[in-house]
Coordinates of N, CA and C in Angstrom, one line a residue:
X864 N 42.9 -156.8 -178.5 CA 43.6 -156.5 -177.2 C 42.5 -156.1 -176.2
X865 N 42.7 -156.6 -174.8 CA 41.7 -156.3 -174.1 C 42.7 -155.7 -172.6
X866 N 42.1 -154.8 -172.2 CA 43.1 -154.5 -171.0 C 42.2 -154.7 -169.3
X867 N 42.6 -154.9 -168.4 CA 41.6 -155.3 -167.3 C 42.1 -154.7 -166.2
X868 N 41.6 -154.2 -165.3 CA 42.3 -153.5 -164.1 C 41.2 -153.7 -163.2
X869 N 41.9 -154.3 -161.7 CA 41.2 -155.2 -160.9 C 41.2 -153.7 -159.7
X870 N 40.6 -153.8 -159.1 CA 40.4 -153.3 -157.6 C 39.2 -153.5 -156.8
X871 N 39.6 -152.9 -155.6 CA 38.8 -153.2 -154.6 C 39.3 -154.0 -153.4
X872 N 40.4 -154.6 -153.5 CA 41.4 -155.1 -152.7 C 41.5 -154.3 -151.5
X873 N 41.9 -155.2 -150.5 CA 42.5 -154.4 -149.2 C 42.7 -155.5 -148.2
X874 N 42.5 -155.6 -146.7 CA 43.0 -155.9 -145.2 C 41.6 -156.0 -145.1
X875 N 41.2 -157.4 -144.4 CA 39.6 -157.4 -143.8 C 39.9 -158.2 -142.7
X876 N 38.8 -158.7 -141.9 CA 38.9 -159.1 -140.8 C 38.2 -160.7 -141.1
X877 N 38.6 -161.5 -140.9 CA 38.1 -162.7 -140.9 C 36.5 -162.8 -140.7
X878 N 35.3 -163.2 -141.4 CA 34.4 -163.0 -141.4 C 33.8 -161.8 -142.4
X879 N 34.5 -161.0 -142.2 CA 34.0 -159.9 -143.4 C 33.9 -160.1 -144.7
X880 N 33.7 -158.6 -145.3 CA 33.4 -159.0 -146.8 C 33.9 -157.8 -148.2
X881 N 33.9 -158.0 -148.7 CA 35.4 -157.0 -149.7 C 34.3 -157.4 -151.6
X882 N 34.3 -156.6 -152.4 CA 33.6 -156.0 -153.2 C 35.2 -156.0 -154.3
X883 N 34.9 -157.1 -155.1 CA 36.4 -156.9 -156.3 C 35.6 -156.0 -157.6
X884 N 36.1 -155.8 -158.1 CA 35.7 -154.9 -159.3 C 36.7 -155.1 -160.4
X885 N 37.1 -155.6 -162.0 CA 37.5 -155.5 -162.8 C 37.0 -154.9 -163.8
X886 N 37.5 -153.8 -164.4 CA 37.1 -152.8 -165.3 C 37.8 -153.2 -166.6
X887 N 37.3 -153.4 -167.9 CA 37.6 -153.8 -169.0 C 37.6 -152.7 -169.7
X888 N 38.5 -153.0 -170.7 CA 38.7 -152.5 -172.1 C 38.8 -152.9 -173.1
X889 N 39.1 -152.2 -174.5 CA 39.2 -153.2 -175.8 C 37.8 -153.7 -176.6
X890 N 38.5 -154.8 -176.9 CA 37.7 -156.1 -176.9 C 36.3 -155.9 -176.5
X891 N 35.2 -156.1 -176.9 CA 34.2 -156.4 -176.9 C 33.9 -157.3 -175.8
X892 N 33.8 -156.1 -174.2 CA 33.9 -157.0 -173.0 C 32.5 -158.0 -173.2
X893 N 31.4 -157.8 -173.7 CA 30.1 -158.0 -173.2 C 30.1 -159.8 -174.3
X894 N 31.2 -160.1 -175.3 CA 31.0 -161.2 -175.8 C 31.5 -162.3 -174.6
X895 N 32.0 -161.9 -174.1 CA 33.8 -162.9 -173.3 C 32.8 -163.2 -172.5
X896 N 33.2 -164.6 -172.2 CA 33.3 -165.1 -170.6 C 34.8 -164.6 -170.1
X897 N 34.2 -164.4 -168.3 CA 35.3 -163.3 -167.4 C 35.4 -164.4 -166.3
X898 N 36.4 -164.3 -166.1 CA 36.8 -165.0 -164.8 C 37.4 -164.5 -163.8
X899 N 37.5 -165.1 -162.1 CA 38.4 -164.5 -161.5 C 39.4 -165.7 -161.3
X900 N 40.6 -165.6 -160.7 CA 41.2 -166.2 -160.2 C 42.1 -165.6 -159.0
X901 N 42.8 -166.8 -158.3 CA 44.0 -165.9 -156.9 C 45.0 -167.0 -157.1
X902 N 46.2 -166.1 -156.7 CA 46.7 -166.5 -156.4 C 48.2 -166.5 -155.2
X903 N 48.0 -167.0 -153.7 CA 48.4 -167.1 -153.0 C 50.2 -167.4 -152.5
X904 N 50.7 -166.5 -151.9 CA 52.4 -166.8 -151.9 C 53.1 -168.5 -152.2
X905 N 53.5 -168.4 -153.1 CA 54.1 -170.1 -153.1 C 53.3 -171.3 -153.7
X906 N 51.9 -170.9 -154.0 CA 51.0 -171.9 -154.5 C 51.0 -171.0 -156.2
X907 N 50.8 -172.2 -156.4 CA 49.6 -172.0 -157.8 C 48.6 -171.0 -158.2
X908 N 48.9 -170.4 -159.0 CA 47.0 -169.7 -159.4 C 45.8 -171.0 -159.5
X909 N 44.9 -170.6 -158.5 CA 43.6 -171.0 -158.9 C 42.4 -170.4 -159.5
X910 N 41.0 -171.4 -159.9 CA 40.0 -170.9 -160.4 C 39.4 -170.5 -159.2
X911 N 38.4 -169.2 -159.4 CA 37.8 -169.2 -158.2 C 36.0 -168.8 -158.8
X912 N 36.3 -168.2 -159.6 CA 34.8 -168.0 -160.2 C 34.6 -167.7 -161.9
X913 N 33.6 -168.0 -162.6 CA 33.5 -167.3 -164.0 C 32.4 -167.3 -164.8
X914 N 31.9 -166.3 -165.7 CA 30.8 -166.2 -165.9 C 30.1 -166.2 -167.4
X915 N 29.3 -166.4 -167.7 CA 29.3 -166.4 -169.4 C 28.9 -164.5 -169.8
X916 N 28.7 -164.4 -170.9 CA 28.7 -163.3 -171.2 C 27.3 -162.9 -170.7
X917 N 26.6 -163.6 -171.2 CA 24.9 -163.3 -170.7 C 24.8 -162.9 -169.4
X918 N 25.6 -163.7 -168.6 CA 25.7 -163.5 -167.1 C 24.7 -164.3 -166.5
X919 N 24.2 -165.3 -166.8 CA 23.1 -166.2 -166.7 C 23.5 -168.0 -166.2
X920 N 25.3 -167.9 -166.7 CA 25.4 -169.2 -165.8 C 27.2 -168.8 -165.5
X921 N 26.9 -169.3 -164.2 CA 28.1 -169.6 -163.3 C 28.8 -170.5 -162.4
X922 N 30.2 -170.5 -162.6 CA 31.0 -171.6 -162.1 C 31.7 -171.3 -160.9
X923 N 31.7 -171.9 -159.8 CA 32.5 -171.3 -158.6 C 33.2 -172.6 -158.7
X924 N 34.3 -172.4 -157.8 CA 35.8 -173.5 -156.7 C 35.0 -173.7 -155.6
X925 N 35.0 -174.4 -155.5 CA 33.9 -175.4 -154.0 C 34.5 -174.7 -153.1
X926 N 35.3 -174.3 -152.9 CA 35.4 -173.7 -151.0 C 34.9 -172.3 -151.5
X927 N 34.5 -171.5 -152.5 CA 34.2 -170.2 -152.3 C 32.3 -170.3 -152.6
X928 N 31.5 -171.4 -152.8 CA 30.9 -171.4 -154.0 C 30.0 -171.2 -153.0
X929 N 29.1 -171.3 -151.8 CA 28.3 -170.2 -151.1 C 29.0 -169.3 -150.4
X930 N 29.9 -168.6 -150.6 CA 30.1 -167.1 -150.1 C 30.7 -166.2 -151.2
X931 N 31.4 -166.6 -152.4 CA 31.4 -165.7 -153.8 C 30.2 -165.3 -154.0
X932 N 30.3 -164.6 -155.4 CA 29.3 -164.1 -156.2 C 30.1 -163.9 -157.0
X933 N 30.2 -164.2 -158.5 CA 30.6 -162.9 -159.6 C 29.2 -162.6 -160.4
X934 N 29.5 -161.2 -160.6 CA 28.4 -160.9 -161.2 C 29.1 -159.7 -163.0
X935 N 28.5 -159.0 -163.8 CA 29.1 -158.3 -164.5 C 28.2 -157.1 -164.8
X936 N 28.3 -156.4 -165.5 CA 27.5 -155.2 -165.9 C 28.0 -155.2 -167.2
X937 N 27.7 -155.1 -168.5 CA 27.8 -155.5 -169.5 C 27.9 -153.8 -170.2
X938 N 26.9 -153.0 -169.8 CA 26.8 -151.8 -170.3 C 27.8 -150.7 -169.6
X939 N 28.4 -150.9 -168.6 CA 29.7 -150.4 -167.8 C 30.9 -151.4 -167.8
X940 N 31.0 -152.3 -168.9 CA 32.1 -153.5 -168.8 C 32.9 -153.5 -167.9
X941 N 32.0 -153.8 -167.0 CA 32.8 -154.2 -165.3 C 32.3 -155.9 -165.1
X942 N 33.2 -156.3 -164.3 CA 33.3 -157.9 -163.8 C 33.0 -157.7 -162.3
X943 N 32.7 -158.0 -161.9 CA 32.3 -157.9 -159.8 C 32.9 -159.2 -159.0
X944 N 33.2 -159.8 -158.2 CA 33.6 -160.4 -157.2 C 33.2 -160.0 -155.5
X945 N 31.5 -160.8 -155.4 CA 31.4 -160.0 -153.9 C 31.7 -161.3 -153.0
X946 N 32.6 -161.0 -152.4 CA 33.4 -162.1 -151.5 C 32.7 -161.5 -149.6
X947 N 32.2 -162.8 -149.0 CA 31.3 -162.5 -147.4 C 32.0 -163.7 -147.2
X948 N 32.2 -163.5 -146.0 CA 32.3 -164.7 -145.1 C 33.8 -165.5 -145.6
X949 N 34.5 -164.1 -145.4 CA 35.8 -164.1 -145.8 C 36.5 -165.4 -144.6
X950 N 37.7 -165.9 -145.2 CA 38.5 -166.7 -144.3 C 40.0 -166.3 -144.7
X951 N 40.8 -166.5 -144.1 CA 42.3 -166.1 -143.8 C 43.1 -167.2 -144.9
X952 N 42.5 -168.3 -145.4 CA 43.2 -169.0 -146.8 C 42.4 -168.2 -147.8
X953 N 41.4 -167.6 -147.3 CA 41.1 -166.5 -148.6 C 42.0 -165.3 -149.4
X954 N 43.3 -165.4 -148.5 CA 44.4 -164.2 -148.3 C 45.4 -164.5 -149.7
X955 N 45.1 -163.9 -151.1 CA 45.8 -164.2 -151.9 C 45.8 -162.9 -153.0
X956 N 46.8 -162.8 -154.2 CA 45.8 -161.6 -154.9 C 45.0 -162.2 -155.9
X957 N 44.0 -161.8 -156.4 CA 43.2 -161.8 -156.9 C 43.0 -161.5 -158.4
X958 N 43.3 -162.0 -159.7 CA 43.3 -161.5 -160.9 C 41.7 -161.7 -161.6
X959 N 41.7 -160.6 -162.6 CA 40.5 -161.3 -162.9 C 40.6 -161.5 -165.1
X960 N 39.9 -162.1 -165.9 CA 40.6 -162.8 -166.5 C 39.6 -162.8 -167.7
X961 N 40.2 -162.9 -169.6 CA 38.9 -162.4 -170.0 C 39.2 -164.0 -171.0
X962 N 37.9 -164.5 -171.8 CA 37.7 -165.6 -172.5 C 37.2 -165.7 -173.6
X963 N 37.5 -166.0 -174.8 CA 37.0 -166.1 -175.8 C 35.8 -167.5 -175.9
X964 N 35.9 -167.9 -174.7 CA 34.8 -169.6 -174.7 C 33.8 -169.0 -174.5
X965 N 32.9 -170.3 -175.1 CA 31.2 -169.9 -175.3 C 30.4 -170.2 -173.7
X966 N 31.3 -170.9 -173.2 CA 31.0 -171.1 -171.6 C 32.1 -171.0 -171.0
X967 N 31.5 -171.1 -169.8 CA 32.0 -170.4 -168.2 C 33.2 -172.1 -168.2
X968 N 34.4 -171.3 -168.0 CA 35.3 -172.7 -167.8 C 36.6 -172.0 -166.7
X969 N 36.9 -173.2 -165.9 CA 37.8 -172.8 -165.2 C 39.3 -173.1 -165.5
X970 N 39.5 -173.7 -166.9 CA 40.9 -174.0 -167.2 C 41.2 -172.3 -167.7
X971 N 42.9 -172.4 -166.8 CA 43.5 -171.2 -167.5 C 43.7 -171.1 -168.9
X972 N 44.4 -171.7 -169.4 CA 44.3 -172.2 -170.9 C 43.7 -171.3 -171.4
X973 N 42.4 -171.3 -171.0 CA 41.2 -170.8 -171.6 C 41.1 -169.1 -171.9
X974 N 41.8 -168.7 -170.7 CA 41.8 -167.4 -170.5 C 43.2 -166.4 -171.2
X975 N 42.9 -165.3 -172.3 CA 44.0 -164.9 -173.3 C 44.0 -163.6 -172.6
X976 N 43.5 -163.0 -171.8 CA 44.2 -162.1 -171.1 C 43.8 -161.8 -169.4
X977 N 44.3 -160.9 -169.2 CA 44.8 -161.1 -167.5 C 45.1 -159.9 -166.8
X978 N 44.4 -159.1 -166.0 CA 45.0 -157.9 -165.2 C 46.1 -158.6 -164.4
X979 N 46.4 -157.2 -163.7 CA 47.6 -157.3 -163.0 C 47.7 -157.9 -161.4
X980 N 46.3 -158.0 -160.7 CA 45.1 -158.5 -159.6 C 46.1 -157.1 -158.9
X981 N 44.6 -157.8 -157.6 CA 44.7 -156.9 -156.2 C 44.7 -157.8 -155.1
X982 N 45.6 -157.0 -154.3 CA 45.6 -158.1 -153.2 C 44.4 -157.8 -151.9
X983 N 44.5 -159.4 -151.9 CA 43.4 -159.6 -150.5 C 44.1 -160.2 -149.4
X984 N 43.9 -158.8 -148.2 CA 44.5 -160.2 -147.0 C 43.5 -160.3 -146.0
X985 N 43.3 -161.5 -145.4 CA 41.9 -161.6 -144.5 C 42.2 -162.1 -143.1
X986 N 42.3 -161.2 -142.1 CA 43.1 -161.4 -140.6 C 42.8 -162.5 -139.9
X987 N 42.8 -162.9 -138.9 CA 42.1 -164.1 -138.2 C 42.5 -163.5 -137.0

């Protein structure tokens, strides 16, 4: 069992930049690949970032992939999401997501558990 709790969410101004944070439990955070994902009123959940356990290789969604970051802390089993150069289709909540895969993958499938996200809204 792994439990995940997202924050750092809020209201930003188009252009700005917002700091996600998912805090793990359980489960032996530091084996998992972590991911994030959003998902936006009426659409689909998408991939947006994910990381291997080492923290040494990563996968971004082409519209975020120079202005994300995920990063993790392994000895504080925290997940990071530093999102700059925010845009207004950036305006979704935000879950972040844990993996039993040996690499960084963006199929949900993949992912056996799931905080509850936080929302992001980005003004224009």
């Amino acid at each position: 069992q792994v439990q995940l709790v997202e924050s750092g969410g809020g209201l930003v101004q188009a252009g700005g930049s917002l700091r996600l944070s998912c805090a793990a439990s359980g489960r032996t955070f530091s084996r998992n690949v972590m991911g994030w994902f959003r998902q936006a009123p009426g659409e689909e959940r998408e991939f947006v970032a994910a990381i291997n356990w080492i923290g040494n290789s990563r996968q971004y969604e082409d519209s975020v992939k120079d202005r994300f970051t995920i990063s993790r802390d392994n000895d504080k089993n925290t997940l990071y999401l530093q999102m700059n150069s925010l845009k207004p289709e950036d305006t979704a909540v935000y879950l972040c997501a844990s993996s039993k895969s040996l690499i960084t993958t963006s199929r949900e499938y993949a992912y056996d558990y799931w905080g509850q996200g936080t929302q992001v809204t980005v003004a224009s």
